[in-house]
Amino acid sequence: QVQLQQWGAGLLKPSETLSLTCAVYGGSFSGYYWSWIRQPPGKGLEWIGEINHSGSTNYNPSLKSRVTISVDTSKNQFSLKLSSVTAADTAVYYCNRMVRGVPAYYYMDVWGKGTTVTVSS
Amino acid sequence: IQLTQSPSSLSASVGDRVTITCRASQGISSYLAWYQQKPGKAPKLLIYAASTLQSGVPSRFSGSGSGTDFTLTISSLQPEDFATYYCQQLNSYPRTFGQGTKVEIK
């Protein structure tokens, strides 16, 4: 049974860089895309970006200038960095696994528990 | 691609049939998933490819639609179904979600 465990700093000051890591346990790392989603307090879900085991990435254009997602296949881990954070980046950040099958069998089926990140001076 | 869910919230009783709709701003074929989220928890996948039930999800949940109009139906609402439901399109980048539909107890 695949599980995702995520961690990272929960309190940041404006202009700092958010850094989160997600580790994959109990399943294959290759053959999937691995993504980050965030949810501001009381609001909906926002897709941040994704990466596969080869390091191919896709980012949300609204965040692309500040986001880097990377992968460490030796540890079955992937990471998120978001630079120059502001209070608007305060949210719960989730990592998850994205399946890309055919036909149209695209979905996010395994999720981390979420990390609360607060940006405050 | 923008996804618009309706209603934004609803009140229903145990045993009721509940329908939530999701409309895409442009055609997305069947690249649509539905998730359930309870307070303080990560979203849980219910339906993918518009109508395919995820393994382990009760059969009272069903999905339909293609193109721009989609529906999530709960045939007989159970106490554990009170939650917020989101649709998500995976046809193109950036992946986007609907704004959510909160299902509350009447």
Short mmCIF file of C-alpha atoms in Angstrom, two decimals:
data_model
loop_
_atom_site.label_atom_id
_atom_site.label_comp_id
_atom_site.label_asym_id
_atom_site.label_seq_id
_atom_site.Cartn_x
_atom_site.Cartn_y
_atom_site.Cartn_z
CA GLN A 1 0.00 0.00 0.00
CA VAL A 2 1.54 3.25 -1.13
CA GLN A 3 1.91 5.97 1.47
CA LEU A 4 3.20 9.52 1.16
CA GLN A 5 4.95 11.20 4.07
CA GLN A 6 5.63 14.91 3.80
CA TRP A 7 7.54 17.37 5.90
CA GLY A 8 8.99 20.87 5.90
CA ALA A 9 9.09 24.18 7.71
CA GLY A 10 5.69 25.37 8.88
CA LEU A 11 6.41 29.01 9.69
CA LEU A 12 8.11 31.39 7.29
CA LYS A 13 8.73 35.10 7.08
CA PRO A 14 7.84 37.10 3.97
CA SER A 15 10.47 36.81 1.21
CA GLU A 16 11.77 33.44 2.50
CA THR A 17 11.69 30.22 0.51
CA LEU A 18 9.18 27.49 1.29
CA SER A 19 10.70 24.03 1.16
CA LEU A 20 8.73 20.77 1.46
CA THR A 21 9.64 17.16 0.77
CA CYS A 22 7.42 14.15 0.14
CA ALA A 23 8.64 10.56 0.47
CA VAL A 24 6.98 7.63 -1.27
CA TYR A 25 6.76 4.35 0.64
CA GLY A 26 5.45 0.96 -0.37
CA GLY A 27 5.20 1.33 -4.11
CA SER A 28 6.86 2.13 -7.38
CA PHE A 29 8.21 5.62 -7.92
CA SER A 30 8.51 5.36 -11.68
CA GLY A 31 5.53 5.32 -13.99
CA TYR A 32 3.70 8.10 -12.19
CA TYR A 33 3.63 11.84 -11.91
CA TRP A 34 4.04 13.34 -8.44
CA SER A 35 2.38 16.62 -7.69
CA TRP A 36 1.81 19.39 -5.18
CA ILE A 37 -1.54 20.97 -4.36
CA ARG A 38 -2.26 23.74 -1.88
CA GLN A 39 -5.34 24.95 -0.03
CA PRO A 40 -5.49 28.39 1.63
CA PRO A 41 -7.47 28.54 4.86
CA GLY A 42 -11.18 28.15 4.17
CA LYS A 43 -10.66 28.07 0.41
CA GLY A 44 -10.46 25.60 -2.46
CA LEU A 45 -7.68 23.53 -4.00
CA GLU A 46 -4.95 24.92 -6.24
CA TRP A 47 -2.64 22.80 -8.38
CA ILE A 48 1.01 23.91 -8.05
CA GLY A 49 2.84 21.52 -10.35
CA GLU A 50 4.10 18.02 -10.99
CA ILE A 51 7.18 15.97 -11.78
CA ASN A 52 7.87 12.43 -12.99
CA HIS A 53 10.73 10.10 -12.10
CA SER A 54 12.75 11.40 -15.04
CA GLY A 55 12.51 14.96 -13.78
CA SER A 56 10.05 16.22 -16.37
CA THR A 57 8.00 19.04 -14.81
CA ASN A 58 4.83 21.03 -15.39
CA TYR A 59 3.97 24.12 -13.36
CA ASN A 60 0.97 26.35 -12.78
CA PRO A 61 1.69 29.53 -14.78
CA SER A 62 0.44 31.63 -11.86
CA LEU A 63 3.34 30.34 -9.73
CA LYS A 64 5.87 29.27 -12.34
CA SER A 65 8.34 32.09 -11.74
CA ARG A 66 8.70 31.09 -8.07
CA VAL A 67 8.29 27.30 -8.10
CA THR A 68 10.79 24.50 -8.44
CA ILE A 69 9.83 20.85 -8.10
CA SER A 70 12.65 18.33 -8.03
CA VAL A 71 13.03 14.58 -7.60
CA ASP A 72 15.50 12.27 -5.87
CA THR A 73 14.88 8.81 -7.26
CA SER A 74 17.53 7.25 -5.01
CA LYS A 75 15.36 8.10 -2.02
CA ASN A 76 11.93 7.93 -3.72
CA GLN A 77 11.37 11.54 -2.77
CA PHE A 78 10.24 14.71 -4.49
CA SER A 79 10.42 18.26 -3.25
CA LEU A 80 8.78 21.66 -3.62
CA LYS A 81 10.48 25.02 -3.34
CA LEU A 82 8.50 28.25 -3.53
CA SER A 83 10.55 31.42 -3.35
CA SER A 84 9.71 34.92 -2.16
CA VAL A 85 6.69 33.85 -0.14
CA THR A 86 4.04 36.28 1.05
CA ALA A 87 1.02 35.95 3.29
CA ALA A 88 -0.94 34.84 0.21
CA ASP A 89 1.12 31.63 0.20
CA THR A 90 -0.25 30.63 3.61
CA ALA A 91 -1.97 27.31 3.02
CA VAL A 92 -2.02 23.60 3.64
CA TYR A 93 0.28 21.97 1.09
CA TYR A 94 -0.41 18.43 -0.08
CA CYS A 95 1.73 16.06 -2.10
CA ASN A 96 0.10 13.33 -4.12
CA ARG A 97 0.50 10.67 -6.78
CA MET A 98 -1.00 11.21 -10.18
CA VAL A 99 -1.90 8.28 -12.38
CA ARG A 100 -1.90 8.72 -16.15
CA GLY A 101 -3.65 5.83 -17.80
CA VAL A 102 -5.71 5.34 -20.87
CA PRO A 103 -8.30 6.23 -21.90
CA ALA A 104 -8.70 9.42 -19.84
CA TYR A 105 -7.67 7.54 -16.71
CA TYR A 106 -5.95 10.50 -15.14
CA TYR A 107 -6.40 10.99 -11.41
CA MET A 108 -4.72 11.74 -8.07
CA ASP A 109 -5.22 8.68 -5.92
CA VAL A 110 -2.76 8.80 -3.04
CA TRP A 111 -2.30 11.92 -0.95
CA GLY A 112 -0.04 13.02 1.86
CA LYS A 113 -1.64 14.28 5.06
CA GLY A 114 -0.77 17.88 4.34
CA THR A 115 1.62 20.40 5.83
CA THR A 116 0.37 23.71 7.17
CA VAL A 117 2.59 26.57 6.08
CA THR A 118 2.08 30.01 7.58
CA VAL A 119 3.81 33.11 6.27
CA SER A 120 3.95 35.89 8.83
CA SER A 121 6.35 38.57 9.88
CA ILE B 1 -10.00 25.82 -18.03
CA GLN B 2 -12.47 27.05 -15.43
CA LEU B 3 -14.71 24.62 -13.59
CA THR B 4 -17.94 25.89 -12.05
CA GLN B 5 -19.69 23.70 -9.51
CA SER B 6 -23.28 24.09 -8.47
CA PRO B 7 -24.59 24.47 -5.96
CA SER B 8 -21.83 25.89 -3.75
CA SER B 9 -23.55 24.35 -0.77
CA LEU B 10 -26.60 22.28 -0.02
CA SER B 11 -28.46 20.91 2.96
CA ALA B 12 -29.77 17.38 2.77
CA SER B 13 -31.03 14.59 4.99
CA VAL B 14 -29.76 11.07 5.42
CA GLY B 15 -31.25 8.95 2.66
CA ASP B 16 -31.65 11.83 0.21
CA ARG B 17 -30.45 11.66 -3.37
CA VAL B 18 -27.90 14.41 -3.98
CA THR B 19 -26.67 15.73 -7.30
CA ILE B 20 -23.74 18.09 -7.82
CA THR B 21 -22.89 19.50 -11.21
CA CYS B 22 -19.58 20.66 -12.65
CA ARG B 23 -19.38 22.71 -15.84
CA ALA B 24 -16.13 23.26 -17.74
CA SER B 25 -15.41 26.45 -19.65
CA GLN B 26 -14.33 24.33 -22.62
CA GLY B 27 -14.52 20.69 -23.58
CA ILE B 28 -12.43 18.28 -21.52
CA SER B 29 -13.63 14.96 -22.94
CA SER B 30 -13.82 12.61 -19.93
CA TYR B 31 -10.75 13.93 -18.11
CA LEU B 32 -12.65 14.71 -14.94
CA ALA B 33 -12.25 13.47 -11.39
CA TRP B 34 -14.30 13.95 -8.25
CA TYR B 35 -12.88 14.19 -4.73
CA GLN B 36 -14.39 14.25 -1.25
CA GLN B 37 -12.74 16.28 1.49
CA LYS B 38 -13.56 16.28 5.18
CA PRO B 39 -12.35 19.00 7.56
CA GLY B 40 -8.65 18.72 8.35
CA LYS B 41 -8.16 15.84 5.93
CA ALA B 42 -6.66 15.40 2.48
CA PRO B 43 -9.02 15.00 -0.45
CA LYS B 44 -10.10 11.47 -1.28
CA LEU B 45 -10.58 10.27 -4.84
CA LEU B 46 -14.13 9.10 -5.60
CA ILE B 47 -14.53 9.04 -9.37
CA TYR B 48 -12.16 9.34 -12.33
CA ALA B 49 -12.57 9.44 -16.08
CA ALA B 50 -15.91 11.12 -15.33
CA SER B 51 -17.71 7.90 -14.42
CA THR B 52 -15.27 5.26 -13.14
CA LEU B 53 -15.65 4.47 -9.46
CA GLN B 54 -12.37 4.32 -7.53
CA SER B 55 -11.72 1.01 -5.83
CA GLY B 56 -13.20 0.88 -2.34
CA VAL B 57 -15.63 3.75 -2.86
CA PRO B 58 -19.27 2.84 -2.09
CA SER B 59 -21.51 2.23 -5.08
CA ARG B 60 -23.95 4.94 -3.96
CA PHE B 61 -21.51 7.37 -5.58
CA SER B 62 -21.71 7.70 -9.35
CA GLY B 63 -20.49 10.11 -11.99
CA SER B 64 -21.61 10.97 -15.49
CA GLY B 65 -21.00 13.39 -18.32
CA SER B 66 -18.45 14.29 -20.95
CA GLY B 67 -17.37 17.38 -22.80
CA THR B 68 -18.37 20.31 -20.61
CA ASP B 69 -21.10 19.05 -18.30
CA PHE B 70 -20.61 16.56 -15.50
CA THR B 71 -22.56 15.25 -12.55
CA LEU B 72 -21.73 13.56 -9.25
CA THR B 73 -24.66 11.72 -7.69
CA ILE B 74 -24.99 10.23 -4.22
CA SER B 75 -27.98 7.91 -4.45
CA SER B 76 -28.73 7.70 -0.72
CA LEU B 77 -26.83 10.13 1.48
CA GLN B 78 -25.16 8.57 4.51
CA PRO B 79 -23.91 10.34 7.67
CA GLU B 80 -20.28 9.89 6.59
CA ASP B 81 -20.97 11.66 3.26
CA PHE B 82 -21.28 15.11 4.80
CA ALA B 83 -18.21 16.80 3.36
CA THR B 84 -17.02 19.12 0.60
CA TYR B 85 -16.82 17.77 -2.94
CA TYR B 86 -14.50 19.01 -5.67
CA CYS B 87 -14.32 18.30 -9.38
CA GLN B 88 -10.97 18.49 -11.18
CA GLN B 89 -10.11 18.61 -14.85
CA LEU B 90 -7.02 16.77 -16.07
CA ASN B 91 -7.42 17.45 -19.78
CA SER B 92 -4.91 20.30 -19.92
CA TYR B 93 -2.52 22.41 -17.90
CA PRO B 94 -2.84 23.90 -15.42
CA ARG B 95 -4.93 21.25 -13.72
CA THR B 96 -7.85 23.07 -12.15
CA PHE B 97 -10.48 22.37 -9.54
CA GLY B 98 -14.01 23.53 -9.09
CA GLN B 99 -14.68 25.82 -6.15
CA GLY B 100 -16.23 23.02 -4.12
CA THR B 101 -19.70 22.01 -2.96
CA LYS B 102 -20.30 21.69 0.76
CA VAL B 103 -22.89 19.08 1.69
CA GLU B 104 -24.37 19.80 5.10
CA ILE B 105 -26.86 18.07 7.34
CA LYS B 106 -30.43 19.34 7.13
#
